[in-house]
Coordinates of C-alpha atoms and ligand atoms in Angstrom, one line a residue:
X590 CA -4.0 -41.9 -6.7
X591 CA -4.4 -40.1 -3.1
X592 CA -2.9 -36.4 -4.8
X593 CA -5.4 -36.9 -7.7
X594 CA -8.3 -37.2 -5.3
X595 CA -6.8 -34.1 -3.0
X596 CA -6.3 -32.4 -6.0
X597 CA -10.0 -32.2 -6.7
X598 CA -10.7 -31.3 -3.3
X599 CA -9.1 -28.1 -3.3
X600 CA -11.2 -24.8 -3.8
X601 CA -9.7 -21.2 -4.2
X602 CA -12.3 -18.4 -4.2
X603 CA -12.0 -15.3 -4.8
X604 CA -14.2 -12.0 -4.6
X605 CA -13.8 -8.1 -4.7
X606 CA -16.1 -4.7 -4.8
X607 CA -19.2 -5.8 -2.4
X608 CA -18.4 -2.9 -0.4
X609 CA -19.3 0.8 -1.3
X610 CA -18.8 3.8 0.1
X611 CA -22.2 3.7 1.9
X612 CA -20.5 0.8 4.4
X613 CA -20.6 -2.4 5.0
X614 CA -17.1 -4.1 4.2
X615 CA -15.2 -6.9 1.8
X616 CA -13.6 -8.4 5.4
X617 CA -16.7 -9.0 7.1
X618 CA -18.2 -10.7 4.3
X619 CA -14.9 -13.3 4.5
X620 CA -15.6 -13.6 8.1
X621 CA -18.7 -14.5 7.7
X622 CA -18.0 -17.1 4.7
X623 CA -15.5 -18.6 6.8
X624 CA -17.9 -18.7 10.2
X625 CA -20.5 -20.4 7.5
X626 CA -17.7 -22.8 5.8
X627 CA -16.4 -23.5 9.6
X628 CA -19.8 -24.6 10.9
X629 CA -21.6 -26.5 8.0
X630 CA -18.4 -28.2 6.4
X631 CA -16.0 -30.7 6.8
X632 CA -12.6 -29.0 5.3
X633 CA -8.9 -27.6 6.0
X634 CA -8.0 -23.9 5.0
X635 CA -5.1 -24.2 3.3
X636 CA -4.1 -20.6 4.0
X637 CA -5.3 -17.6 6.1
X638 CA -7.5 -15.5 4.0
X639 CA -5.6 -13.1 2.0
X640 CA -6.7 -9.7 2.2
X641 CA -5.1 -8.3 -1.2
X642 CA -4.8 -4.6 -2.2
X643 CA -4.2 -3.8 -5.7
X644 CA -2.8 -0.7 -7.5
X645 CA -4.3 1.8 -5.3
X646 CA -4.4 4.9 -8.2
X647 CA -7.0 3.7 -9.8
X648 CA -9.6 6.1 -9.5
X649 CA -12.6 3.6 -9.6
X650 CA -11.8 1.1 -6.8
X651 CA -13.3 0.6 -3.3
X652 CA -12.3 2.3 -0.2
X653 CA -9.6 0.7 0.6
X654 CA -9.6 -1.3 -2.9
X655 CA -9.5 -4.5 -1.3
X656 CA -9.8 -8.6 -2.5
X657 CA -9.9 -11.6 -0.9
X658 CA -9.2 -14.7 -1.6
X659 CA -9.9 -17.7 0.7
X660 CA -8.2 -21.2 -0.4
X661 CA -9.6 -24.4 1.2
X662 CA -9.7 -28.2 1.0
X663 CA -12.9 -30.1 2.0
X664 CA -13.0 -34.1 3.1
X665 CA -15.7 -34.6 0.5
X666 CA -15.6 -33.6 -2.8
X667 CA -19.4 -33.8 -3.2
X668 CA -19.6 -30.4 -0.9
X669 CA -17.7 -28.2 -3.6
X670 CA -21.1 -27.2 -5.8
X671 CA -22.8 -26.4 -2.6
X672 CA -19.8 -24.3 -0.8
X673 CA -19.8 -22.4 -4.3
X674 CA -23.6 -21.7 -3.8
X675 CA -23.5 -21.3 0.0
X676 CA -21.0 -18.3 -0.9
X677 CA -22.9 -16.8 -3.8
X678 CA -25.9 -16.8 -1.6
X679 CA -24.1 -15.0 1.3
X680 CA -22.2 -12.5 -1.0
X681 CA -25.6 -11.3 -3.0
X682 CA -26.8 -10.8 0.4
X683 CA -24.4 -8.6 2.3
X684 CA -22.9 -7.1 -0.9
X685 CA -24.8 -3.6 -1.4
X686 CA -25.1 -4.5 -5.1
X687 CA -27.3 -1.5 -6.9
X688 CA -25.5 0.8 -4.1
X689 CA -22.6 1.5 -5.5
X690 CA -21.0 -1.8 -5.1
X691 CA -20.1 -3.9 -8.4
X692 CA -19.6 -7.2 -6.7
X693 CA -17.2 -10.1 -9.2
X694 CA -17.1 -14.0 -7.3
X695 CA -15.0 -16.5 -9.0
X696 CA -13.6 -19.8 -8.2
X697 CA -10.7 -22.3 -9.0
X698 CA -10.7 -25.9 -8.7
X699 CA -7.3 -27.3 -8.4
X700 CA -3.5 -27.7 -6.8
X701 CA -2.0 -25.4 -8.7
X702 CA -3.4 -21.7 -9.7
X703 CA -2.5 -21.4 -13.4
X704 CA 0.3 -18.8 -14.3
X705 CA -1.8 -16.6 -16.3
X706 CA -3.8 -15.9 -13.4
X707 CA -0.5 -15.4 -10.7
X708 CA 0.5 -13.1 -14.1
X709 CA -2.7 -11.3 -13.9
X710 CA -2.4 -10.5 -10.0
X711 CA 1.0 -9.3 -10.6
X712 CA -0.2 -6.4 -13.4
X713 CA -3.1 -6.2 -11.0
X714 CA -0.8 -4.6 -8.3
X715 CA 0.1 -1.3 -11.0
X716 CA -1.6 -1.5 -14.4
X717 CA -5.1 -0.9 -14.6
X718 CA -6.9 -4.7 -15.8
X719 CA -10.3 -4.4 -17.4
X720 CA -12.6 -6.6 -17.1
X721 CA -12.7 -8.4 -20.4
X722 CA -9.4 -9.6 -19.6
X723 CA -10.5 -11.3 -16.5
X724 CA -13.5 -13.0 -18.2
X725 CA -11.3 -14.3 -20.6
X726 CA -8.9 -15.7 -18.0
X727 CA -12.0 -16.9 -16.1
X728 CA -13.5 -18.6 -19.6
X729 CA -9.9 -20.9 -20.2
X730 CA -9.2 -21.7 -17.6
X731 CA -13.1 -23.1 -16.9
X732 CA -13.1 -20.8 -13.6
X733 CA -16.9 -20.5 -12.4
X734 CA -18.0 -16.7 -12.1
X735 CA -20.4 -14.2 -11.1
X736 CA -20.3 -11.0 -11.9
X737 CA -22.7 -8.1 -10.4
X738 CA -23.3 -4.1 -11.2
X739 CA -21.1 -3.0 -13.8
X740 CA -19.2 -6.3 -13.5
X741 CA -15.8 -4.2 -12.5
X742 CA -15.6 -6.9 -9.2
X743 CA -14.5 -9.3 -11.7
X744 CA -10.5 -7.8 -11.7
X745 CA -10.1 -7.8 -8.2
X746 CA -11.5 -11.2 -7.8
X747 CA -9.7 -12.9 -10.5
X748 CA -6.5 -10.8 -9.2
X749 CA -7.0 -11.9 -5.7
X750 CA -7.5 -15.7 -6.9
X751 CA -3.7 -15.1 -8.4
X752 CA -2.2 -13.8 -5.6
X753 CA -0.1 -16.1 -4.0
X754 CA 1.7 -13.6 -1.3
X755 CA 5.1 -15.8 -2.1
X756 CA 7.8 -13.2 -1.6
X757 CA 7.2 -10.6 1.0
X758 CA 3.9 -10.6 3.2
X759 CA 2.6 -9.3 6.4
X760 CA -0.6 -9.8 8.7
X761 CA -3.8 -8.1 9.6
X762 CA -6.0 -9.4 12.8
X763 CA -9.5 -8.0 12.3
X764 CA -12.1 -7.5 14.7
X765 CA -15.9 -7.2 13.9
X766 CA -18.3 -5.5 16.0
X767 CA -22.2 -7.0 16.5
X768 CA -24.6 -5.2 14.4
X769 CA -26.3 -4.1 18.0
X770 CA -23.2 -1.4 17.9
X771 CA -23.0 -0.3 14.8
X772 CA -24.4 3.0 16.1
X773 CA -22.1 3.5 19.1
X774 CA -18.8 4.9 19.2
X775 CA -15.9 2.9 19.6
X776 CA -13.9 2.9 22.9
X777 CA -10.1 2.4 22.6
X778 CA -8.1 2.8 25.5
X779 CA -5.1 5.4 23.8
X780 CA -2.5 4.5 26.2
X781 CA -3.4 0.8 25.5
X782 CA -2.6 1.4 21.7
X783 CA 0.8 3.3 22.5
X784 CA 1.8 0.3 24.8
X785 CA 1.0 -2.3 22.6
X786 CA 2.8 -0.2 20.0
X787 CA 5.9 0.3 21.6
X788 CA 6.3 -3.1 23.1
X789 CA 5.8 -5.4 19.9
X790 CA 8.2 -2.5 17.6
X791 CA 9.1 -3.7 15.2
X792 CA 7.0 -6.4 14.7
X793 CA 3.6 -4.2 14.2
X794 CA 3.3 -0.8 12.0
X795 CA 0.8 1.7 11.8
X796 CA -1.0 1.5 15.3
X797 CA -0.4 4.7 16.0
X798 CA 0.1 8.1 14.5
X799 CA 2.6 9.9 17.2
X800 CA 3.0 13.3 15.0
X801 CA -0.7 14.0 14.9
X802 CA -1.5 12.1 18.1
X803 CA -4.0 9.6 16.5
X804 CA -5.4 6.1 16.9
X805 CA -4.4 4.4 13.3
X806 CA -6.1 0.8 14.2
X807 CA -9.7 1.6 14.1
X808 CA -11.8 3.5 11.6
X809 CA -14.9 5.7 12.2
X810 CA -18.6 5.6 11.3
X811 CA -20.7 2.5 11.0
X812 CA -18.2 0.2 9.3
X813 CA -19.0 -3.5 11.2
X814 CA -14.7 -3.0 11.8
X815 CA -14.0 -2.6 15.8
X816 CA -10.5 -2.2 14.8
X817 CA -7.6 -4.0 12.6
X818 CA -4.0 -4.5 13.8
X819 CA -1.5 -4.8 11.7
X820 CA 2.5 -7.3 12.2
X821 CA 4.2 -9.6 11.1
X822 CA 3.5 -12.4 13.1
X823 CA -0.5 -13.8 14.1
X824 CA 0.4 -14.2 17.5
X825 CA 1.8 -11.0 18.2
X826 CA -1.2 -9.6 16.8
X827 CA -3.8 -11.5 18.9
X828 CA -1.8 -11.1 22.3
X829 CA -2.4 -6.8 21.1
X830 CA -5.7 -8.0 20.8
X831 CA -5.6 -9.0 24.3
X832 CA -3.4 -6.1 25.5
X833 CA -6.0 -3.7 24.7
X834 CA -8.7 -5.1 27.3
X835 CA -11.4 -4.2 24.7
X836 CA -14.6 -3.4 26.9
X837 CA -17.4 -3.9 23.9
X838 CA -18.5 -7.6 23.0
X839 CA -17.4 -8.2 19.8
X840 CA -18.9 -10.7 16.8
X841 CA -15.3 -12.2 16.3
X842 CA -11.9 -11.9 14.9
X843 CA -10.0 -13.1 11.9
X844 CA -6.9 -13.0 10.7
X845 CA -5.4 -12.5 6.9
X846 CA -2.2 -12.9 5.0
X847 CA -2.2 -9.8 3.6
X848 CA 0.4 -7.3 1.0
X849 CA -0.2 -5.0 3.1
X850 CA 2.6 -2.7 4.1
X851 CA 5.0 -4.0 1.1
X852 CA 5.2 -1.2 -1.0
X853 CA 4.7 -4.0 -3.8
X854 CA 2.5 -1.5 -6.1
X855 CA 5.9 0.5 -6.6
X856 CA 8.1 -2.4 -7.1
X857 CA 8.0 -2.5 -11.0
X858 CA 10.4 0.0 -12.7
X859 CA 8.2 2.6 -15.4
X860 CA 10.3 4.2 -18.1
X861 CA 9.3 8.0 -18.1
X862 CA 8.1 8.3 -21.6
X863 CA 6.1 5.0 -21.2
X864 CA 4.2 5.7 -17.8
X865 CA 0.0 5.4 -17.9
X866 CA -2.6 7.1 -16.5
X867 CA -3.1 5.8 -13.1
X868 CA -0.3 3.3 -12.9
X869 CA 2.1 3.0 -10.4
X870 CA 5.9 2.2 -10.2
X871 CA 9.6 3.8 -9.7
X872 CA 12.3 5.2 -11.7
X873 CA 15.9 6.5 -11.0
X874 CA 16.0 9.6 -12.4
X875 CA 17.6 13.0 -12.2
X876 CA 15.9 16.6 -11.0
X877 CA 16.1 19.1 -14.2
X878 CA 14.2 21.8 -12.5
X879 CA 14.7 23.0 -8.8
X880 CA 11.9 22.4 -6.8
X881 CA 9.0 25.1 -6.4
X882 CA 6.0 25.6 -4.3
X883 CA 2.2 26.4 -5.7
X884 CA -1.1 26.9 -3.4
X885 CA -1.5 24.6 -0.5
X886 CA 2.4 24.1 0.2
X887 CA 2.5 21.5 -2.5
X888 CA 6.4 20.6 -4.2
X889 CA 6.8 20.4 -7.7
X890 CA 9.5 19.8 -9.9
X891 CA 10.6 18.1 -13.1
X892 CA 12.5 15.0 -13.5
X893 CA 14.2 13.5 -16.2
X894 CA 15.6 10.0 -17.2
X895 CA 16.8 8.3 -20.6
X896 CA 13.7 8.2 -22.5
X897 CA 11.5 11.8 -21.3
X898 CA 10.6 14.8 -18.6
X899 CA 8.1 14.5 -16.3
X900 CA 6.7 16.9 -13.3
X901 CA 6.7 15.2 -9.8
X902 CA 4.5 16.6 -7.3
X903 CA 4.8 15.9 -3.8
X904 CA 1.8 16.5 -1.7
X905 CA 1.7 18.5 2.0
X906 CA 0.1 16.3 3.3
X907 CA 2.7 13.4 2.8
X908 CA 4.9 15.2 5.1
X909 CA 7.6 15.0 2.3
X910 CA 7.6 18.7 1.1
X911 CA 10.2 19.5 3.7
X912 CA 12.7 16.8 2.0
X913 CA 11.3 17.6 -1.6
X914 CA 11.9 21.5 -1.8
X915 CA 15.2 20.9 -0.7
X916 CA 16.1 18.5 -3.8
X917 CA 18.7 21.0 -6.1
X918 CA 18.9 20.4 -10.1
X919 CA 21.4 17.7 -11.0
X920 CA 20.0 15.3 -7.7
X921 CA 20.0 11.8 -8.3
X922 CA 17.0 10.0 -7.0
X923 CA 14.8 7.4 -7.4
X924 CA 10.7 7.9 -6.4
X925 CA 7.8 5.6 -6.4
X926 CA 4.8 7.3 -7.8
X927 CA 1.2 7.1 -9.2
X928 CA 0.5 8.6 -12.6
X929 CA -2.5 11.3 -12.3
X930 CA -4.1 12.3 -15.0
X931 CA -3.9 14.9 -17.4
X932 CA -6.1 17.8 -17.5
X933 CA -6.5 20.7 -19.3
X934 CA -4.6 22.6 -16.8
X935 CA -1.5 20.6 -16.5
X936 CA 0.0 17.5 -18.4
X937 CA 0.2 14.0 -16.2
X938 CA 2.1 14.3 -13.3
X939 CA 3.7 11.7 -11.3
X940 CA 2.4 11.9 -7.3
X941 CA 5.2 10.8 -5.4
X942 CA 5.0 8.2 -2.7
X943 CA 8.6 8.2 -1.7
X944 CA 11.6 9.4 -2.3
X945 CA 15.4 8.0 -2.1
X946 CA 18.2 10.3 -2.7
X947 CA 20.6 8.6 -4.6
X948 CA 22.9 10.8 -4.7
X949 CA 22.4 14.8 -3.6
X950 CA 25.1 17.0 -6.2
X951 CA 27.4 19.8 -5.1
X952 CA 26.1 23.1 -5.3
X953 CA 28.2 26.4 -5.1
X954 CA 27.7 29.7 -4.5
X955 CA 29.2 32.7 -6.6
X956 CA 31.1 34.9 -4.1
X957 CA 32.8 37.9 -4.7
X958 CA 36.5 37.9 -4.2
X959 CA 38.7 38.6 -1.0
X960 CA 41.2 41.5 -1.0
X961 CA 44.8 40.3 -1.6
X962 CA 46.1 43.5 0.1
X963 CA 43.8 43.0 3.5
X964 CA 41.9 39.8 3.2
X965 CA 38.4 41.5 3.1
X966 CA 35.8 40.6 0.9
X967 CA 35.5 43.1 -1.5
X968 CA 32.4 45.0 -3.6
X969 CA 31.5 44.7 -6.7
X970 CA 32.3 47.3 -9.0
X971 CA 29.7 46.6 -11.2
X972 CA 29.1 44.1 -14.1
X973 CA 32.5 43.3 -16.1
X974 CA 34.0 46.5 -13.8
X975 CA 36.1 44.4 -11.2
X976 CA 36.2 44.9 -7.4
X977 CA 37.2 47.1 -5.0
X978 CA 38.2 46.9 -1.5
X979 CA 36.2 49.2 0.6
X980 CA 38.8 49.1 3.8
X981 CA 41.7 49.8 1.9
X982 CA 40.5 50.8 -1.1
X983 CA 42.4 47.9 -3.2
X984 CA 41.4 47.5 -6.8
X985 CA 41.4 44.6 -8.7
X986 CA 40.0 45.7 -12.3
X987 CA 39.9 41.4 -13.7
X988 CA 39.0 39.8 -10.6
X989 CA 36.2 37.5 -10.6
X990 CA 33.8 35.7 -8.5
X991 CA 35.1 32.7 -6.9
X992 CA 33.2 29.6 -6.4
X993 CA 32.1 28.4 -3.0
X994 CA 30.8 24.8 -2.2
X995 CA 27.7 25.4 0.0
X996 CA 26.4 22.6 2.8
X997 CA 23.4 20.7 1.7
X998 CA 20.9 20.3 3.8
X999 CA 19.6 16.8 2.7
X1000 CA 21.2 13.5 3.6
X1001 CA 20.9 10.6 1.1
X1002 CA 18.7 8.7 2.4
X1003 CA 14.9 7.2 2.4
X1004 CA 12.0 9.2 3.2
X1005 CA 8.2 7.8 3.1
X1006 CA 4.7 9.7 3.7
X1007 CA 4.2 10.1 7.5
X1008 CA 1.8 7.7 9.3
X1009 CA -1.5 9.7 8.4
X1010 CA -0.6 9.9 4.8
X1011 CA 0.3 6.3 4.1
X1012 CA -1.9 3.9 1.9
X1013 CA -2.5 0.1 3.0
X1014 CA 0.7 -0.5 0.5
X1015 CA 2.8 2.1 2.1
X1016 CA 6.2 0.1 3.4
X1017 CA 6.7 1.6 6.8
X1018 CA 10.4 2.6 6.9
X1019 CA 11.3 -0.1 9.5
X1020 CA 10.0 -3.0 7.2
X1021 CA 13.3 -2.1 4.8
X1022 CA 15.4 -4.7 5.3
X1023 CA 12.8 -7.1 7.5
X1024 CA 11.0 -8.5 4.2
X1025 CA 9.8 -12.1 4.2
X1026 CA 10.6 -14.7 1.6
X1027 CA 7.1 -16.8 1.2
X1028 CA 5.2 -18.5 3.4
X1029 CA 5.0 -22.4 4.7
X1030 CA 1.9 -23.8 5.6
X1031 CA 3.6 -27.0 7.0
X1032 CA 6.3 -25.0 9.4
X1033 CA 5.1 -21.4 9.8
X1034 CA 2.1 -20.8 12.9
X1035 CA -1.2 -21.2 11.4
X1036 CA -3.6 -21.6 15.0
X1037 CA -6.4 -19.4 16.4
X1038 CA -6.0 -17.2 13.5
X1039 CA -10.0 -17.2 13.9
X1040 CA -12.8 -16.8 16.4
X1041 CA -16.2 -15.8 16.9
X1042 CA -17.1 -15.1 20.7
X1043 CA -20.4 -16.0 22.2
Ligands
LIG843 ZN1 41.7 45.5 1.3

C-alpha cells in the first residue's frame, strides 16, 4: 500500500521562457520556488533542480535557452493543489510575460514520467518541437498546464519535465545577488578564478577563458546572477564558491543537475540529404571541395556522404578556422553542426561545432624530374616538350613530372570552439572520456546543494 500512497506524493514541475532578453532569469525563479517550497512545506526533493538546455539553433529560444525542472515529494498529499498554485503565483509574477517572455508551467503527478514525454525531451535536445505537440502530450497524459504569451514556454517545459539526465550529466552552483545590487558591478577576484580553476582541473570547465584572458563564471549587466560555476561534483563546486572569498552579500546559492557541457545536442547522427533547418547533429563524411576563405576569415567548404553535398562553414570566431582551412579534398571527418537557414544568397549551410579528423588523405605534389646525368632538378621545356637540365644541359624529351608525397599539417584528432566561443552544450575537450552513467539519489552526495544567507 505504502508505494501507492508515495506514488501520489510525488510532483515533477516543469517551466521554461520567463526570462527575456530585457533580464531577469529562469534560475532565479527556481531559486526562489525552492526557498518558497523549503519554507512553507513539508517535502523531500527527489533531485537537484535540473537546469536543462535544449537544441540551442533554434532561432526563437531564450538567452541561454534554458528549462527547469524541479521533482519533489511532499509528506501530505493534500499540499500538491496548493504547491501547484504557490508556483503559478510566483512564476506570473517574476516572469516578464508581455516583455518578450512566453512563459509554459506544467506538472506531473507520479513515480514514473511517461515515455512519450522522456521521448519528447530527447527530440527536444535537436529537432525543433512545436507547441501543439506538447499540448497534446500535456492533454494524455492529464499533465496540468499553463501557458503564457505566444504559449512557445510550453516545449521547453514539457521537454524539461522529460529530462531525466540518466546517462551523462554535470553540475552548475549558482549564486544570486540581492536586488539592492543589481545596479553595481560585480567584483571577482581574477587570480581567485585562475586558482580555483587550476586546482579543481579536471573536475570544473569553463571558469576561465586563458586565450582571451577572461572571467567565464559570471555574466554582465543587471541579470540577479553573481556568478555560476560549473563541475562535476557539488562539493567541489561550493568549496570554489568558498575559494573565491566573495566580498558582496549575496541572496543565496543553488545548485542543479544540469546537461550542460555534454555536447548531447550533437549526439544524434543527421543523414545529409535529410538535415532541417535549425537542427542539430553529426555526420561522418568526406571533404569534396578544399577549404576556402570569404570576408571575416570565415572557412567554407563542401562535404559529402551517401545520400547528398552540403557546405560547412566554420566561423572565426570558434577558433577552428586554423584547423578547418587546412582540411584537403578526400579528408575523412566527422563534425557536429547546426543547420542555418537558407537564404536567397546561399543554400542551408551546416555551422560546425566541432570537428574530428577521421582520417586526413595523402596529398602530393607534381614535381618536375631530377637529371639522370647530374642529379639536378631540371626545367620544364614547356607543356608536352620534356625537360632539360640547365647545369648540364641534359635532355630528356618524355620525361614527366614525378609525384611527391607532401607533410600534412593536421593531426587526426579532436578539435572544439575555444572557451569564448562555446555554447552551454559545448563538451569541453577534457570531458572526452570522463562521461557519467546516471545518477543515484540513494548513493551519490545530495547535501547543502542549497542556501540562502541572512
Ligand atoms: Zn644535369
Amino acid at each position: 500500500m505504502k508505494s501507492i500512497i508515495d506514488d501520489k506524493n510525488i510532483l515533477h514541475i516543469g517551466f521554461d521562457d520567463t526570462d527575456s532578453r530585457y533580464g531577469r532569469c529562469t534560475t532565479h525563479l527556481a531559486f526562489k520556488i525552492v526557498s518558497n517550497l523549503k519554507r512553507n512545506y513539508s517535502l523531500n526533493f527527489l533531485d537537484y533542480p535540473l537546469l536543462v538546455r535544449l537544441n540551442p539553433n533554434i532561432p526563437w529560444k531564450t538567452r541561454g535557452n534554458g528549462a527547469i525542472c524541479i521533482r519533489l515529494r511532499t509528506d501530505n498529499n493534500k499540499d500538491i493543489e496548493r504547491i501547484i498554485e504557490d508556483i503559478r503565483n510566483e512564476l506570473e509574477r517574476c516572469s516578464y510575460i508581455g516583455n518578450g517572455a512566453n512563459p509554459g508551467l506544467v506538472f506531473f503527478e507520479g513515480l514514473e514520467i511517461p515515455n512519450e514525454i522522456k521521448e519528447f525531451y530527447r527530440f527536444a535536445m535537436f529537432d525543433i518541437l512545436s507547441k501543439q505537440k506538447a499540448l497534446k502530450i500535456v492533454k494524455k497524459n492529464n499533465m496540468k498546464c499553463f501557458a503564457y504569451g505566444n504559449g512557445q514556454g510550453l516545449v521547453g517545459a514539457t521537454a524539461a519535465l522529460g529530462c531525466i539526465l540518466e546517462s551523462d550529466y554535470t553540475f552548475e552552483v549558482i549564486a544570486y545577488r540581492k536586488s539592492d545590487n543589481l545596479q553595481t558591478s560585480r567584483k571577482i577576484d581574477v587570480l581567485k578564478v585562475i586558482d580555483f580553476d587550476r586546482s579543481m582541473y579536471p573536475y570544473t570547465f569553463n571558469c576561465y577563458d586563458y586565450i582571451h584572458k577572461r572571467v567565464l563564471i559570471a555574466p554582465h549587466g543587471p541579470d540577479p546572477v553573481f556568478c555560476g560555476i560549473r563541475g562535476e561534483d557539488p562539493k567541489i563546486l561550493l568549496n570554489g564558491l568558498k575559494m573565491l572569498e566573495i566580498k558582496e552579500k549575496l541572496e543565496g546559492y543553488l545548485v542543479y543537475r544540469t546537461n550542460q557541457g555534454t555536447g548531447m545536442h550533437l549526439n544524434n547522427k543527421l543523414e545529409l540529404a535529410n538535415t532541417k533547418t535549425y537542427t542539430s547533429g553529426f555526420s561522418r563524411c568526406k571533404v569534396v571541395t578544399n577549404p576556402y576563405t570569404i570576408q571575416g576569415g570565415h572557412i567554407l567548404f563542401a562535404v559529402m556522404d551517401n545520400s547528398d553535398t552540403c557546405l560547412a562553414a566554420v566561423y572565426e570566431p570558434t577558433g577552428l578556422t586554423k584547423i578547418a582551412s587546412q582540411l584537403h579534398i578526400g579528408d575523412f571527418i566527422e563534425i557536429g553542426f547546426g543547420v542555418r537557414k537558407a537564404t536567397s544568397k546561399h543554400t542551408k549551410v551546416l555551422n560546425v561545432e566541432y570537428i574530428l579528423i577521421l582520417k586526413a588523405v595523402n596529398i602530393y605534389e607534381l614535381i618536375n624530374p631530377n637529371c639522370k646525368n647530374c642529379g639536378k632538378r631540371m626545367k620544364s621545356e614547356g607543356k608536352n616538350k620534356g625537360f632539360q637540365c640547365k647545369r648540364c644541359k641534359t635532355l630528356d624529351r618524355y620525361g614527366e613530372k614525378v609525384k611527391l608525397l607532401k607533410p600534412r599539417t593536421i593531426k587526426e584528432d579532436l578539435y572544439i570552439p575555444n572557451a569564448k566561443a562555446q555554447r552551454h552544450l559545448t563538451k569541453p575537450l577534457h570531458r572526452y572520456g570522463m562521461e557519467k552513467n546516471g545518477w543515484n539519489r540513494k548513493t551519490d552526495v545530495f547535501l547543502n546543494w542549497f542556501e540562502i544567507f541572512v
